[in-house]
Amino acid sequence: MGLLTQLLTLPLAPVRGTVWVLDQVLLTAEREYYDPAPVRDELAALEQQLLDGDIGPEEFDSREDELLDRLEWLEAHRQRLRTDS
């Protein structure tokens, strides 16, 4: 940008800064939402609950199916992002 352009758009600097911050917040939230690590941690905790006898096989199967579906959905989303880029 030239000096004149910078001077003319100087009043918009706070808006550009705010937009950048919001973009960063959105990117961070998306990374956390689509991160498969918490789902894997839940699967490990669920298996430990089964081994400890805290839950029965029926509840384990039901919750495991939900978590595996979520993990599959996350992987599909990651594949879509790779093909779109």
Coordinates of N, CA, C and O in Angstrom, one line a residue:
M1 N 0.8 -1.2 0.0 CA 0.0 0.0 0.0 C 0.9 1.2 0.0 O 1.9 1.3 0.7
G2 N 0.4 2.2 -0.7 CA 1.1 3.5 -0.7 C 0.8 4.3 0.5 O -0.1 4.0 1.3
L3 N 1.6 5.3 0.7 CA 1.4 6.2 1.9 C 0.1 6.8 1.9 O -0.6 6.9 2.9
L4 N -0.3 7.3 0.7 CA -1.6 8.0 0.6 C -2.8 7.0 1.0 O -3.7 7.4 1.7
T5 N -2.7 5.8 0.5 CA -3.7 4.8 0.8 C -3.8 4.5 2.2 O -4.8 4.4 2.8
Q6 N -2.6 4.4 2.9 CA -2.6 4.1 4.3 C -3.2 5.2 5.1 O -3.9 5.0 6.1
L7 N -2.9 6.4 4.7 CA -3.4 7.6 5.4 C -5.0 7.7 5.3 O -5.7 8.0 6.2
L8 N -5.4 7.4 4.1 CA -6.9 7.4 3.8 C -7.6 6.3 4.5 O -8.8 6.5 4.9
T9 N -7.0 5.1 4.6 CA -7.7 4.0 5.3 C -7.4 3.9 6.7 O -7.8 2.9 7.4
L10 N -6.6 4.8 7.3 CA -6.2 4.7 8.7 C -7.4 4.6 9.6 O -7.4 3.8 10.6
P11 N -8.5 5.3 9.4 CA -9.7 5.2 10.3 C -10.3 3.8 10.3 O -11.0 3.4 11.2
L12 N -10.0 3.0 9.3 CA -10.5 1.6 9.2 C -9.6 0.6 9.9 O -9.9 -0.6 10.0
A13 N -8.5 1.0 10.4 CA -7.5 0.1 11.1 C -8.1 -0.7 12.2 O -7.9 -1.9 12.3
P14 N -8.9 0.0 13.1 CA -9.5 -0.8 14.2 C -10.5 -1.9 13.7 O -10.6 -3.0 14.2
V15 N -11.2 -1.6 12.6 CA -12.1 -2.6 12.0 C -11.3 -3.7 11.5 O -11.6 -4.9 11.7
R16 N -10.2 -3.5 10.7 CA -9.4 -4.5 10.2 C -8.8 -5.4 11.3 O -8.7 -6.6 11.2
G17 N -8.4 -4.7 12.4 CA -7.8 -5.4 13.6 C -8.9 -6.3 14.2 O -8.6 -7.5 14.6
T18 N -10.1 -5.8 14.3 CA -11.2 -6.6 14.9 C -11.5 -7.8 14.1 O -11.7 -8.9 14.6
V19 N -11.5 -7.6 12.8 CA -11.8 -8.7 11.8 C -10.7 -9.8 11.9 O -11.0 -11.0 12.0
W20 N -9.5 -9.4 12.1 CA -8.4 -10.3 12.2 C -8.5 -11.1 13.5 O -8.4 -12.3 13.5
V21 N -8.8 -10.5 14.6 CA -9.0 -11.2 15.8 C -10.1 -12.1 15.8 O -10.0 -13.3 16.2
L22 N -11.3 -11.7 15.2 CA -12.4 -12.6 15.0 C -12.1 -13.8 14.2 O -12.5 -15.0 14.4
D23 N -11.3 -13.6 13.1 CA -10.8 -14.7 12.3 C -10.0 -15.7 13.0 O -10.1 -16.9 12.9
Q24 N -9.1 -15.2 13.9 CA -8.2 -16.1 14.7 C -9.1 -16.9 15.7 O -8.8 -18.1 15.9
V25 N -10.0 -16.2 16.3 CA -10.9 -16.9 17.3 C -11.7 -18.0 16.6 O -11.8 -19.1 17.1
L26 N -12.2 -17.7 15.4 CA -12.9 -18.7 14.6 C -12.1 -19.9 14.2 O -12.5 -21.1 14.4
L27 N -10.8 -19.6 13.8 CA -9.9 -20.7 13.4 C -9.6 -21.6 14.6 O -9.6 -22.8 14.5
T28 N -9.4 -21.0 15.7 CA -9.1 -21.8 16.9 C -10.3 -22.6 17.4 O -10.1 -23.8 17.7
A29 N -11.4 -22.0 17.3 CA -12.6 -22.8 17.7 C -12.9 -23.9 16.7 O -13.2 -25.1 17.2
E30 N -12.7 -23.7 15.4 CA -12.8 -24.8 14.5 C -11.8 -25.9 14.7 O -12.1 -27.1 14.7
R31 N -10.6 -25.6 15.0 CA -9.5 -26.6 15.3 C -9.9 -27.4 16.5 O -9.8 -28.6 16.5
E32 N -10.4 -26.8 17.5 CA -10.8 -27.5 18.7 C -12.0 -28.4 18.5 O -12.1 -29.5 19.0
Y33 N -13.0 -27.9 17.7 CA -14.2 -28.6 17.5 C -14.0 -29.8 16.6 O -14.6 -30.9 16.9
Y34 N -13.1 -29.7 15.6 CA -12.8 -30.8 14.7 C -11.7 -31.7 15.1 O -11.2 -32.5 14.4
D35 N -11.1 -31.5 16.3 CA -10.0 -32.3 16.8 C -10.5 -33.6 17.3 O -11.3 -33.8 18.1
P36 N -9.9 -34.7 16.7 CA -10.4 -36.1 17.1 C -9.8 -36.6 18.4 O -10.2 -37.6 18.9
A37 N -8.8 -35.9 18.9 CA -8.1 -36.3 20.2 C -9.1 -36.5 21.4 O -9.0 -37.5 22.1
P38 N -10.0 -35.5 21.6 CA -10.9 -35.7 22.7 C -11.8 -36.9 22.6 O -12.2 -37.6 23.5
V39 N -12.2 -37.2 21.3 CA -13.1 -38.4 21.1 C -12.3 -39.7 21.4 O -12.8 -40.6 22.0
R40 N -11.0 -39.7 20.9 CA -10.2 -40.9 21.2 C -10.0 -41.0 22.8 O -10.0 -42.1 23.3
D41 N -9.8 -39.9 23.4 CA -9.7 -39.9 24.9 C -11.0 -40.5 25.6 O -10.9 -41.3 26.5
E42 N -12.1 -40.1 25.0 CA -13.4 -40.6 25.6 C -13.5 -42.1 25.3 O -14.1 -42.8 26.2
L43 N -13.1 -42.5 24.2 CA -13.1 -44.0 23.9 C -12.3 -44.7 24.9 O -12.7 -45.8 25.4
A44 N -11.1 -44.2 25.1 CA -10.2 -44.9 26.1 C -10.8 -44.9 27.5 O -10.8 -45.9 28.2
A45 N -11.4 -43.8 27.9 CA -12.0 -43.7 29.2 C -13.2 -44.7 29.3 O -13.5 -45.3 30.3
L46 N -14.0 -44.7 28.2 CA -15.1 -45.6 28.1 C -14.7 -47.1 28.3 O -15.3 -47.9 29.0
E47 N -13.6 -47.5 27.6 CA -13.1 -48.8 27.7 C -12.7 -49.1 29.1 O -12.9 -50.2 29.7
Q48 N -12.0 -48.1 29.8 CA -11.6 -48.3 31.2 C -12.8 -48.5 32.1 O -12.8 -49.3 33.0
Q49 N -13.9 -47.7 31.8 CA -15.1 -47.9 32.6 C -15.6 -49.3 32.5 O -16.1 -49.9 33.5
L50 N -15.6 -49.9 31.3 CA -16.1 -51.2 31.1 C -15.2 -52.2 31.8 O -15.7 -53.1 32.5
L51 N -13.9 -52.0 31.7 CA -13.0 -52.9 32.4 C -13.1 -52.9 33.9 O -12.9 -53.9 34.6
D52 N -13.4 -51.7 34.4 CA -13.6 -51.5 35.9 C -14.9 -52.0 36.4 O -15.2 -52.0 37.6
G53 N -15.8 -52.3 35.4 CA -17.1 -52.7 35.8 C -18.1 -51.6 36.1 O -19.2 -51.8 36.7
D54 N -17.7 -50.4 35.8 CA -18.6 -49.2 36.1 C -19.8 -49.2 35.1 O -20.9 -48.6 35.5
I55 N -19.7 -49.7 33.9 CA -20.8 -49.8 33.0 C -20.9 -51.2 32.4 O -19.9 -51.9 32.5
G56 N -22.0 -51.5 31.9 CA -22.2 -52.8 31.3 C -21.9 -52.9 29.9 O -21.7 -51.8 29.2
P57 N -21.9 -54.0 29.3 CA -21.6 -54.2 27.8 C -22.5 -53.5 26.9 O -22.2 -52.9 25.9
E58 N -23.8 -53.4 27.3 CA -24.8 -52.8 26.5 C -24.6 -51.3 26.4 O -24.6 -50.7 25.3
E59 N -24.3 -50.7 27.5 CA -24.1 -49.2 27.6 C -22.8 -48.9 26.9 O -22.7 -47.9 26.1
F60 N -21.8 -49.8 27.1 CA -20.5 -49.6 26.4 C -20.7 -49.6 24.9 O -20.2 -48.7 24.2
D61 N -21.4 -50.6 24.4 CA -21.7 -50.7 22.9 C -22.4 -49.5 22.4 O -22.0 -48.9 21.3
S62 N -23.4 -49.0 23.1 CA -24.1 -47.9 22.7 C -23.3 -46.6 22.6 O -23.3 -45.9 21.6
R63 N -22.6 -46.3 23.7 CA -21.7 -45.1 23.7 C -20.6 -45.2 22.7 O -20.1 -44.3 22.1
E64 N -20.0 -46.4 22.6 CA -18.9 -46.6 21.7 C -19.4 -46.4 20.2 O -18.6 -45.7 19.5
D65 N -20.5 -46.8 19.9 CA -21.1 -46.6 18.5 C -21.2 -45.1 18.3 O -20.8 -44.6 17.2
E66 N -21.7 -44.3 19.3 CA -21.8 -42.9 19.1 C -20.5 -42.2 18.9 O -20.3 -41.4 18.1
L67 N -19.5 -42.6 19.7 CA -18.2 -42.0 19.6 C -17.5 -42.4 18.3 O -16.8 -41.6 17.7
L68 N -17.6 -43.6 17.9 CA -17.0 -44.0 16.6 C -17.7 -43.3 15.4 O -17.0 -42.9 14.5
D69 N -19.0 -43.1 15.5 CA -19.7 -42.3 14.5 C -19.1 -40.9 14.4 O -18.9 -40.3 13.4
R70 N -18.9 -40.3 15.6 CA -18.4 -38.9 15.7 C -17.0 -38.9 15.1 O -16.6 -38.0 14.4
L71 N -16.2 -39.9 15.4 CA -14.8 -40.0 14.9 C -14.8 -40.1 13.4 O -14.0 -39.5 12.7
E72 N -15.7 -40.9 12.9 CA -15.8 -41.1 11.4 C -16.2 -39.8 10.8 O -15.7 -39.4 9.7
W73 N -17.1 -39.1 11.4 CA -17.6 -37.8 10.9 C -16.4 -36.8 10.8 O -16.2 -36.1 9.9
L74 N -15.6 -36.8 11.9 CA -14.5 -35.9 12.0 C -13.5 -36.2 10.9 O -12.9 -35.3 10.2
E75 N -13.2 -37.5 10.7 CA -12.3 -37.9 9.6 C -12.8 -37.5 8.2 O -12.0 -37.1 7.4
A76 N -14.1 -37.7 8.0 CA -14.7 -37.3 6.7 C -14.5 -35.8 6.5 O -14.2 -35.3 5.4
H77 N -14.7 -35.0 7.6 CA -14.6 -33.5 7.5 C -13.1 -33.2 7.2 O -12.9 -32.3 6.3
R78 N -12.2 -33.8 7.8 CA -10.8 -33.6 7.5 C -10.4 -33.9 6.1 O -9.6 -33.2 5.5
Q79 N -11.0 -35.0 5.6 CA -10.7 -35.4 4.2 C -11.3 -34.3 3.2 O -10.7 -34.0 2.2
R80 N -12.5 -33.8 3.5 CA -13.1 -32.7 2.7 C -12.2 -31.5 2.7 O -12.0 -30.8 1.7
L81 N -11.6 -31.2 3.9 CA -10.8 -30.0 3.9 C -9.5 -30.2 3.1 O -9.0 -29.3 2.5
R82 N -9.0 -31.4 3.1 CA -7.8 -31.7 2.3 C -8.0 -31.6 0.8 O -7.2 -31.1 0.1
T83 N -9.2 -32.1 0.4 CA -9.5 -32.1 -1.0 C -9.9 -30.7 -1.5 O -9.7 -30.3 -2.7
D84 N -10.5 -29.8 -0.6 CA -10.8 -28.5 -0.9 C -9.6 -27.6 -1.0 O -9.6 -26.6 -1.7
S85 N -8.6 -27.9 -0.3 CA -7.4 -27.0 -0.3 C -6.5 -27.2 -1.5 O -6.5 -28.0 -2.3

